[in-house]
Amino acid sequence: MRMASDTLCASSPKAKELCGENRLHNRTNRVECQSSLSCFNESHGNLVPERTKGSSSLNQNFRERKVPGTKNDGTRNDPHIHTDAESENREHVCASSLGTTVAGDGDACLHCEDGRCSACLATRSQHCTRLRSGSTLQDLYKEEFYDDDDDSDWEPVHHFVMKKWFCTNCTMPNFDDVSHCDVCGEHKESEFFKHDVFKTHNELGTEKFSSLDSGGRDRESASDTSTAIGFDERMLLHYEVSMKSHPHPERPDRLRAIATCLADAGIFPGKCSLIPAREITEGELEMVHSVDHIETVQKSSCMVASYFTSDTYANEHSARAARLAAGLCADLAVSIMSGRSKNGFALVRPPGHHAGIKQAMGFCLHNNAAVAALAAQRAGAKKVLIVDWDVHHGNGTQEIFEGSKSVLYISLHRHEGGRFYPGTGAADEVGTLDGRGFSVNIPWSRGGVGDHDYIFAFQHIVLPIAFKFAPDMTIISAGFDAARGDPLGCCDVTPAGFAQMTNMLTSLSQGKLLVVLEGGYNLRSISSSATAVVKVLLGEKPSSEMSNVTPTKEGLQTILLVSRIQLEFWPILQETYAALRAQWDSVSSLDSRRRAKKRKRLVGPFWWKWGSKRFIYERLYKS
């Protein structure tokens, strides 16, 4: 779906002073459109391996052998000790095994006996280059700067280090002298959760919610009135155990914030039906993922903490949380297809659309939307539509269904020529073999994309193709990281925009619609956006109709490109493509006239036509 700055060094006094100097250089700036990714080297020299698209690998960060300097649970206080086999082979990285390393006294480096750890000095001297593409989703979430001078003979100097606080809304760091978050504007003392919506599993039974399996509810009337909600409080136990210098954006508070907002709106509990939670079976998962992937995720339950990639964590409860999330999505799809529910909202985590056949990545363990699609097909749906409006491309979902013509996958996401995570989802990725034309990617070329571009894309690409496809079931991979104020997405979609897109999709598949939560890391944004979506599921019309929308020039260019590519597979776009082409020619012509008029206004004195002044003028205004 990265937390390396400001780490406290546990080695010699000189190394401690060195880390203090690093913190001055690691001042985190205001996050803008984070298509550029930053280095992920810890101050203590921990080199995290890059994400690969191969089979999943589980990198243990915690030790079974207890050594001095560990916590009561046997885990070491310093989370930055080298443990990966890959890092042992890297140049300048200490190769001592933690199982045999014993910290003697407080002044001894945990890596070397001479007090000068080569890993610390190598990391200090390495220049951090801002990349336009990176290995992890969480790299979008922070920036880190290092001094590239050779400091082998540098003597530490005492400096004042300003304290930082992390925003409870978006987790971004802020300096202690400011009272409001520089990214989202949230006050440092704000409280989100006035009451605890999540109670124990027994309390969340039929006493407070109308269960779909309760005998007192008439199933026929339920199909006309009820919106099913799927969640289980055990999914809150999935969190990052390792204490990093920056809170992980994918955190349990995401579900708490949405549930609190739904409760404040009088929706949950009250107007929705609760679907009983169950863990997905291994057989159901094998229809989506490889056996090796399933076993790898399951093995994480035997460890206090582990990582599939440097940004995709797990603890001993994560495997169960992922199985519960997938099981809820599958049962919601079956309930909707059978008519027991009108529609549904899966309030689940961990998210899933980055999880492919063989790998977990981008905060995702199991692909919840893919599991739901196959469950719907087993329940009688011949064709399933998946619309993914998460700001990141759902590379896992596309991989799973790229050869299938019974599942149409449409994704709207930031792409920027492959420089935005995960780098996939170009307009010419249309599927393979029999599935050619059943992958439709709408890749935005920049950040800041708002309601008008999204609605315009729905009107001219998503809905025409979807109506022609005529799905029996529609699933939304609803990531709310494209929402206004999200620090990872840096886009500008409002709750009204999400509500409008949801309302447009209710006209498909006789209203059989399942919304599955994916990303979204600004608590206020995801809670208000999710509430707006659930209100539409309950039958409430969006507050504002967005019929006459005007896309940005970049948005129109993207939609025109996608129309031209998909025209080969969906001839229904012929009329749309012609209209878009005429609109693009009009915009381009108007833009050219504006530039010519601007140049005409900037004509200088007649003697500028000769000599060096004319050259300067042409360089300044005509280049």
XYZ file of C-alpha atoms in Angstrom:
623
model
C 0.000 0.000 0.000
C 10.115 4.495 5.309
C 10.378 5.377 8.810
C 14.082 5.806 8.935
C 14.774 9.349 10.127
C 15.506 10.404 13.683
C 16.705 7.002 14.940
C 18.539 6.858 18.260
C 21.904 5.157 17.888
C 22.755 2.567 20.514
C 26.494 2.515 19.938
C 29.441 4.661 21.072
C 29.199 8.308 22.215
C 30.647 9.410 18.899
C 27.958 7.513 17.017
C 25.313 9.054 19.250
C 26.528 12.522 18.391
C 26.604 11.483 14.751
C 22.938 10.513 14.918
C 22.168 13.831 16.584
C 23.724 15.633 13.642
C 21.723 13.451 11.247
C 18.488 14.519 12.854
C 19.178 18.113 11.945
C 19.544 17.103 8.308
C 16.475 14.878 8.430
C 13.947 17.676 8.873
C 10.821 16.508 7.096
C 9.355 19.031 4.678
C 5.708 19.557 3.790
C 4.567 16.547 1.756
C 3.479 17.502 -1.749
C 2.725 15.153 -4.611
C 5.065 12.379 -3.492
C 5.764 10.713 -6.770
C 9.416 10.962 -5.872
C 10.591 8.423 -3.350
C 13.315 8.714 -0.766
C 16.052 6.493 0.592
C 15.176 4.005 3.255
C 18.505 3.628 5.036
C 18.312 3.769 8.789
C 20.721 5.980 10.722
C 22.214 2.794 12.173
C 22.988 1.334 8.775
C 20.034 -0.991 8.325
C 19.688 -1.552 4.596
C 16.198 -2.755 3.713
C 15.966 -4.913 0.603
C 13.979 -3.572 -2.318
C 10.571 -4.951 -3.190
C 10.543 -7.711 -5.699
C 7.651 -9.086 -7.669
C 8.690 -12.663 -7.125
C 7.428 -15.025 -4.493
C 6.770 -13.713 -1.022
C 9.611 -13.763 1.457
C 9.318 -13.301 5.188
C 12.086 -11.223 6.756
C 12.215 -11.710 10.497
C 13.102 -8.638 12.523
C 12.803 -10.226 15.904
C 14.927 -12.897 17.548
C 14.041 -16.049 19.401
C 17.347 -16.048 21.314
C 17.363 -13.610 24.194
C 20.484 -11.481 24.502
C 21.351 -8.525 26.724
C 19.487 -5.387 25.738
C 16.221 -7.146 24.888
C 12.660 -6.559 26.009
C 10.692 -8.928 28.203
C 9.235 -10.602 25.130
C 12.672 -11.439 23.817
C 12.767 -8.733 21.164
C 15.668 -6.346 20.934
C 15.123 -2.697 21.719
C 17.134 -1.604 18.695
C 15.023 -2.526 15.618
C 17.775 -1.559 13.231
C 20.172 -4.469 13.742
C 21.027 -6.203 10.446
C 19.104 -9.423 10.122
C 18.441 -10.055 6.436
C 20.652 -12.415 4.494
C 20.757 -9.853 1.710
C 22.092 -7.119 3.957
C 24.963 -9.335 5.131
C 26.362 -9.392 1.599
C 26.205 -5.628 1.091
C 29.396 -3.598 1.141
C 30.259 -1.872 4.459
C 27.556 -3.717 6.379
C 28.636 -5.562 9.465
C 28.104 -9.295 9.024
C 27.982 -10.303 12.654
C 25.022 -12.456 13.570
C 22.667 -11.151 16.215
C 22.377 -14.610 17.631
C 26.024 -14.494 18.688
C 26.483 -10.741 19.253
C 26.423 -9.691 22.878
C 26.331 -6.057 23.905
C 29.053 -5.735 26.521
C 28.710 -2.244 27.878
C 26.871 0.902 26.940
C 29.863 2.298 25.025
C 30.443 -0.710 22.765
C 29.029 -0.664 19.260
C 26.568 -3.486 18.684
C 28.299 -4.238 15.359
C 32.036 -3.761 16.021
C 34.292 -3.964 18.996
C 36.322 -0.833 18.195
C 33.350 1.514 18.625
C 33.412 2.746 15.020
C 30.704 0.850 13.162
C 31.448 0.766 9.426
C 27.719 0.506 8.677
C 27.021 3.768 10.508
C 29.842 5.613 8.726
C 28.897 4.154 5.330
C 25.302 5.218 5.721
C 26.394 8.655 6.893
C 28.547 9.199 3.792
C 25.991 7.883 1.323
C 24.187 10.615 -0.604
C 20.416 10.252 -0.569
C 19.143 10.781 -4.107
C 15.452 11.574 -4.588
C 14.233 8.896 -6.968
C 11.325 9.243 -9.314
C 10.394 5.633 -8.622
C 10.967 3.418 -5.612
C 10.505 0.036 -4.074
C 7.763 0.592 -1.545
C 4.479 2.375 -1.078
C 5.605 3.787 2.223
C 8.539 5.560 0.551
C 5.946 8.060 -0.616
C 5.313 8.881 2.994
C 8.562 10.467 4.108
C 11.633 12.237 2.922
C 15.105 11.989 4.390
C 18.256 13.958 3.710
C 21.871 13.107 4.488
C 25.087 15.103 4.321
C 27.256 13.699 1.533
C 30.541 15.092 2.882
C 33.276 12.716 3.907
C 33.106 12.780 7.678
C 35.637 10.069 8.462
C 37.640 12.603 10.476
C 34.632 14.588 11.611
C 34.330 15.433 15.298
C 30.832 15.605 16.758
C 29.479 18.971 17.841
C 26.576 19.476 20.213
C 23.496 20.884 18.539
C 20.009 21.615 19.747
C 17.559 19.037 18.370
C 13.968 20.230 18.033
C 11.358 17.758 19.235
C 8.738 16.428 16.862
C 5.160 15.270 17.217
C 3.227 13.044 14.828
C -0.224 14.035 13.643
C -2.947 11.694 14.871
C -4.870 12.322 11.653
C -2.260 11.690 8.943
C 0.796 10.558 11.033
C 3.024 13.166 9.408
C 5.821 14.643 11.572
C 5.688 18.234 12.765
C 8.062 20.293 14.860
C 7.131 20.998 18.436
C 6.832 24.748 17.922
C 3.685 24.399 15.767
C 0.238 23.510 17.097
C -1.369 22.380 13.803
C -0.175 19.744 11.349
C 1.623 21.306 8.415
C 0.102 18.720 6.044
C -3.549 18.313 7.060
C -4.061 21.153 9.541
C -5.101 18.880 12.421
C -4.454 20.211 15.944
C -1.823 18.333 17.893
C -4.208 17.768 20.838
C -7.193 16.608 18.759
C -9.107 13.471 19.679
C -10.885 11.356 17.100
C -12.668 8.723 19.049
C -15.236 10.124 21.442
C -16.649 6.674 22.069
C -15.523 3.138 21.398
C -17.659 1.712 18.613
C -15.745 -1.554 18.674
C -16.733 -3.774 21.562
C -15.942 -7.396 22.172
C -17.077 -9.874 19.571
C -19.883 -11.181 21.782
C -21.299 -7.695 22.344
C -21.393 -7.092 18.596
C -23.941 -9.815 18.096
C -27.671 -9.645 17.534
C -28.241 -7.384 20.547
C -27.083 -4.248 18.710
C -27.137 -5.269 15.052
C -29.593 -6.958 12.760
C -27.726 -10.090 11.761
C -28.352 -11.460 8.307
C -28.737 -14.905 9.813
C -31.142 -13.877 12.567
C -34.398 -15.733 12.486
C -36.531 -12.684 13.263
C -35.683 -10.822 10.034
C -37.671 -11.573 6.932
C -35.148 -12.381 4.211
C -37.295 -11.062 1.390
C -37.776 -7.651 2.997
C -34.117 -7.567 3.972
C -33.101 -7.751 0.327
C -35.054 -4.552 -0.329
C -33.925 -2.516 2.667
C -30.682 -3.703 4.186
C -27.119 -2.705 3.496
C -24.753 -5.264 4.964
C -21.611 -4.197 6.835
C -18.737 -6.628 7.235
C -16.174 -6.154 9.987
C -14.613 -7.857 12.953
C -12.679 -6.162 15.763
C -9.948 -8.821 15.546
C -8.716 -7.024 12.425
C -7.581 -4.239 14.777
C -4.903 -6.579 16.126
C -3.007 -6.237 12.845
C -0.450 -3.497 13.485
C 3.277 -2.883 13.216
C 5.019 -4.123 16.357
C 8.469 -2.765 15.618
C 8.881 0.772 16.960
C 10.011 2.932 14.047
C 10.864 6.612 13.869
C 7.582 7.223 12.030
C 4.142 5.655 12.671
C 2.998 3.323 9.926
C 0.168 4.884 7.856
C -1.782 1.603 7.618
C -2.939 1.396 11.220
C -5.976 0.166 13.197
C -7.228 3.734 13.718
C -8.366 3.725 10.082
C -11.229 1.362 10.931
C -11.948 3.130 14.217
C -12.271 6.486 12.446
C -14.723 5.165 9.844
C -16.796 3.311 12.429
C -16.936 6.405 14.655
C -18.062 8.597 11.761
C -20.759 6.083 10.777
C -21.934 5.956 14.393
C -22.081 9.747 14.645
C -24.198 9.778 11.475
C -26.614 7.271 13.023
C -25.768 4.637 10.409
C -23.677 2.087 12.235
C -25.060 0.448 14.246
C -28.680 1.027 13.381
C -29.471 1.191 9.683
C -27.182 -1.616 8.510
C -27.086 -5.371 8.915
C -24.028 -7.051 10.366
C -22.761 -10.089 8.532
C -21.189 -12.763 10.747
C -17.409 -12.964 10.431
C -15.530 -16.093 9.446
C -12.027 -16.898 8.299
C -11.580 -17.713 4.620
C -10.704 -21.319 3.937
C -7.438 -22.407 2.377
C -9.308 -23.855 -0.583
C -10.964 -20.529 -1.325
C -7.623 -18.728 -1.106
C -6.002 -21.220 -3.494
C -8.376 -20.006 -6.208
C -6.634 -16.616 -5.980
C -3.136 -17.113 -4.575
C -0.404 -19.712 -4.890
C 0.074 -22.304 -2.173
C 3.507 -20.855 -1.333
C 2.013 -17.413 -0.788
C -0.733 -18.741 1.471
C 1.783 -20.721 3.543
C 4.116 -17.729 3.811
C 1.373 -15.502 5.173
C 0.311 -18.227 7.591
C 3.869 -18.611 8.906
C 3.786 -15.017 10.134
C 1.406 -16.120 12.898
C 4.317 -17.940 14.537
C 6.399 -14.767 14.865
C 6.033 -11.690 17.017
C 6.866 -9.477 14.042
C 7.886 -10.022 10.429
C 7.982 -8.271 7.062
C 7.016 -9.453 3.576
C 8.515 -6.299 2.084
C 10.077 -3.372 3.883
C 6.697 -1.628 4.064
C 4.390 -4.643 4.445
C 4.467 -5.802 8.037
C 2.880 -8.654 9.963
C 2.565 -9.747 13.548
C 1.207 -12.899 15.141
C -2.394 -11.744 14.535
C -1.991 -10.524 10.946
C -2.642 -13.837 9.184
C -5.969 -14.226 10.994
C -6.895 -10.596 10.269
C -6.206 -11.174 6.559
C -8.284 -14.367 6.547
C -11.146 -12.601 8.329
C -11.053 -9.728 5.835
C -11.132 -12.121 2.882
C -13.868 -14.231 4.480
C -16.061 -11.204 5.107
C -15.682 -10.035 1.506
C -16.539 -13.481 0.160
C -19.635 -13.800 2.355
C -20.806 -10.273 1.519
C -20.590 -11.104 -2.196
C -22.594 -14.301 -1.696
C -25.171 -12.492 0.441
C -25.667 -9.824 -2.220
C -25.869 -12.334 -5.062
C -28.400 -14.457 -3.156
C -30.601 -11.435 -2.452
C -30.234 -11.516 1.327
C -28.595 -8.079 1.124
C -29.233 -5.178 -1.183
C -25.579 -4.153 -1.224
C -22.646 -4.133 1.162
C -19.629 -2.349 2.585
C -16.594 -4.374 3.697
C -14.941 -2.431 6.534
C -11.822 -4.561 6.463
C -8.058 -4.455 6.772
C -5.348 -5.279 5.836
C -6.103 -4.013 2.323
C -5.678 -6.323 -0.637
C -5.453 -4.935 -4.179
C -1.615 -5.009 -4.331
C -1.486 -8.681 -3.296
C -0.845 -10.764 -6.396
C -0.777 -14.461 -7.070
C 2.587 -15.025 -5.402
C 3.453 -11.897 -3.431
C 2.290 -9.677 -0.592
C 3.218 -6.033 -1.006
C 2.007 -2.458 -0.557
C 0.480 -3.171 2.913
C -1.614 -6.007 1.352
C -1.594 -9.697 2.315
C -4.618 -11.352 0.590
C -6.543 -9.857 -2.328
C -9.983 -9.237 -0.841
C -11.634 -7.932 -4.023
C -10.425 -10.925 -6.038
C -11.722 -13.332 -3.389
C -15.097 -11.560 -3.466
C -15.267 -11.689 -7.281
C -14.681 -15.437 -7.387
C -17.164 -15.978 -4.548
C -19.775 -14.030 -6.526
C -19.122 -16.242 -9.562
C -19.580 -19.356 -7.468
C -22.884 -17.868 -6.291
C -24.122 -17.477 -9.859
C -22.546 -14.319 -11.299
C -21.245 -15.009 -14.803
C -19.574 -11.617 -15.186
C -18.093 -9.417 -12.462
C -16.932 -5.806 -12.740
C -14.195 -4.490 -10.423
C -13.769 -0.704 -10.351
C -10.636 0.334 -8.476
C -10.472 4.041 -7.588
C -7.602 3.707 -5.103
C -4.930 6.272 -5.982
C -2.449 3.413 -6.520
C -2.854 0.888 -9.298
C -4.173 -2.483 -8.128
C -1.383 -4.487 -9.735
C -2.344 -7.608 -7.788
C -5.959 -7.599 -8.947
C -4.932 -6.980 -12.553
C -2.413 -9.830 -12.414
C -4.996 -12.274 -11.075
C -7.595 -11.516 -13.762
C -5.515 -10.273 -16.725
C -6.222 -13.445 -18.714
C -9.922 -13.684 -17.858
C -12.806 -12.254 -19.850
C -15.387 -12.939 -17.147
C -13.927 -10.273 -14.814
C -13.574 -6.718 -16.124
C -11.025 -4.663 -14.177
C -11.131 -0.851 -14.470
C -8.640 1.217 -12.483
C -8.281 4.982 -12.076
C -4.935 5.852 -10.488
C -1.909 8.093 -10.482
C 0.759 6.737 -12.799
C 2.974 9.558 -14.049
C 4.747 7.461 -16.623
C 5.416 4.634 -14.184
C 7.051 6.883 -11.586
C 4.216 6.553 -9.051
C 3.910 3.422 -6.898
C 3.726 0.594 -7.895
C 4.718 1.688 -11.417
C 2.187 -0.503 -13.217
C -1.140 0.404 -14.790
C -0.201 2.144 -18.047
C -2.990 2.776 -20.538
C -1.666 0.102 -22.898
C -1.911 -2.655 -20.254
C -5.103 -4.204 -21.603
C -4.834 -7.827 -20.475
C -3.462 -10.985 -22.042
C -4.762 -13.864 -24.179
C -8.563 -14.139 -23.873
C -8.538 -11.288 -21.380
C -7.331 -8.625 -23.833
C -9.554 -5.604 -23.454
C -10.797 -6.627 -20.015
C -8.162 -4.572 -18.185
C -8.887 -0.852 -18.518
C -6.367 1.502 -16.946
C -6.950 5.249 -16.629
C -3.512 6.518 -15.523
C -3.384 10.133 -14.354
C -0.233 11.942 -15.409
C 0.032 14.113 -12.286
C -1.172 14.568 -8.733
C -3.932 16.886 -7.573
C -6.606 15.148 -9.678
C -10.078 16.067 -8.412
C -13.783 15.377 -8.794
C -14.202 16.708 -12.322
C -11.539 14.491 -13.899
C -12.846 11.395 -12.116
C -16.504 12.054 -12.986
C -15.561 12.880 -16.587
C -13.678 9.566 -16.839
C -16.710 7.735 -15.433
C -19.018 9.373 -17.962
C -16.863 8.751 -21.036
C -14.980 5.500 -20.298
C -16.074 3.608 -17.173
C -19.845 3.601 -17.659
C -19.940 3.034 -21.458
C -17.639 0.017 -21.154
C -19.390 -1.245 -18.009
C -22.872 -1.079 -19.560
C -21.623 -2.936 -22.622
C -20.012 -5.564 -20.392
C -23.298 -5.904 -18.408
C -21.941 -7.350 -15.143
C -24.003 -9.480 -12.798
C -22.091 -8.057 -9.818
C -20.080 -4.858 -9.284
C -17.243 -4.575 -6.774
C -15.518 -1.317 -5.870
C -11.941 -1.445 -4.606
C -12.544 1.702 -2.589
C -9.255 3.235 -1.615
C -9.780 6.696 -0.184
C -6.176 7.808 -0.603
C -7.263 9.835 -3.642
C -9.242 11.970 -1.203
C -8.388 15.582 -0.466
C -5.788 15.796 2.292
C -4.330 12.301 1.975
C -0.533 12.472 2.411
C 0.206 9.527 0.107
C -2.222 10.254 -2.717
C -1.977 14.047 -2.901
C -5.155 14.208 -4.988
C -8.336 16.242 -4.504
C -11.420 13.991 -4.626
C -14.099 15.093 -2.148
C -16.699 12.991 -0.291
C -19.276 14.335 -2.757
C -17.115 13.027 -5.601
C -16.920 9.531 -4.094
C -20.675 9.591 -3.470
C -21.327 10.571 -7.075
C -19.138 7.774 -8.454
C -20.878 5.263 -6.190
C -24.278 6.494 -7.301
C -23.298 6.109 -10.959
C -22.277 2.483 -10.353
C -25.577 1.594 -8.621
C -27.214 1.652 -12.052
C -25.213 -1.469 -12.973
C -25.913 -5.126 -12.164
C -29.376 -4.300 -10.788
C -27.799 -2.465 -7.864
C -25.788 -5.482 -6.680
C -22.805 -3.518 -5.418
C -20.066 -4.405 -2.924
C -17.650 -1.739 -1.662
C -14.355 -3.102 -0.306
C -12.096 -0.789 1.709
C -8.547 -0.493 0.378
C -6.220 2.446 1.160
C -6.683 5.908 2.658
C -4.449 7.345 5.379
C -5.985 10.669 6.432
C -8.471 9.667 9.114
C -10.833 12.566 8.547
C -10.766 12.079 4.771
C -11.422 8.346 4.797
C -14.127 8.563 7.469
C -16.104 11.319 5.722
C -15.647 9.712 2.300
C -16.652 6.249 3.486
C -19.719 7.684 5.230
C -20.762 9.457 2.027
C -20.457 6.155 0.132
C -22.475 4.180 2.705
C -25.219 6.819 2.589
C -25.528 6.201 -1.152
C -25.721 2.452 -0.514
C -28.588 3.154 1.877
C -30.476 4.952 -0.899
C -29.556 8.578 -0.256
C -28.887 10.612 -3.382
C -25.659 12.649 -3.617
C -26.075 16.208 -2.412
C -24.875 17.714 -5.697
C -25.303 16.425 -9.230
C -22.135 16.609 -11.301
C -23.517 16.513 -14.830
C -21.686 19.396 -16.483
C -18.107 18.696 -15.514
C -15.050 20.144 -17.195
C -11.851 18.099 -17.013
C -8.406 19.566 -16.735
C -6.246 19.591 -19.835
C -4.086 16.777 -18.449
C -7.176 14.784 -17.467
C -8.717 15.182 -20.909
C -5.465 14.076 -22.519
C -5.388 10.912 -20.371
C -9.024 10.053 -21.101
C -8.484 10.626 -24.825
C -5.471 8.294 -24.778
C -7.387 5.542 -22.976
C -10.331 5.888 -25.370
C -8.068 5.507 -28.388
C -6.434 2.357 -26.952
C -9.657 0.717 -25.743
C -11.471 1.504 -29.003
C -9.990 -1.685 -30.438
C -11.841 -3.789 -27.852
C -14.888 -1.625 -27.147
C -16.265 -0.115 -30.408
C -18.955 1.613 -28.356
C -16.289 4.226 -27.566
C -16.127 5.360 -31.209
C -18.582 8.226 -30.740
C -16.982 9.179 -27.426
C -13.522 9.190 -28.967
C -14.628 11.480 -31.798
C -16.202 13.930 -29.347
C -13.149 13.886 -27.106
C -10.878 14.417 -30.089
C -12.857 17.491 -31.155
C -12.790 18.798 -27.585
C -9.032 18.239 -27.387
C -8.451 20.087 -30.680
C -10.512 22.983 -29.334
C -8.552 23.099 -26.082
C -5.224 22.882 -27.907
C -6.208 25.633 -30.342
C -7.362 27.898 -27.516
C -4.163 27.247 -25.630
C -2.077 28.086 -28.716
C -3.967 31.373 -29.205
C -3.402 32.281 -25.574
C 0.334 31.680 -25.905
C 0.495 33.719 -29.131
C -1.424 36.560 -27.512
C 0.922 36.507 -24.547
C 3.975 36.701 -26.838
C 2.379 39.595 -28.748
C 1.862 41.570 -25.561
C 5.525 41.100 -24.677
C 6.944 42.738 -27.853
C 9.766 45.120 -26.893
C 11.141 48.326 -28.503
C 11.947 48.173 -32.235
C 15.708 48.430 -31.654
C 15.568 45.079 -29.820
C 15.344 43.481 -33.243
C 19.089 43.969 -33.619
C 22.064 43.091 -31.514
C 22.362 41.227 -28.272
C 19.155 42.635 -26.781
C 17.123 40.892 -29.455
C 18.910 37.654 -28.594
C 18.114 38.089 -24.898
C 14.486 38.912 -25.661
C 14.053 35.825 -27.831
C 15.692 33.644 -25.218
C 13.414 34.990 -22.503
C 10.060 35.142 -24.251
C 10.153 32.977 -27.372
C 11.879 29.864 -26.168
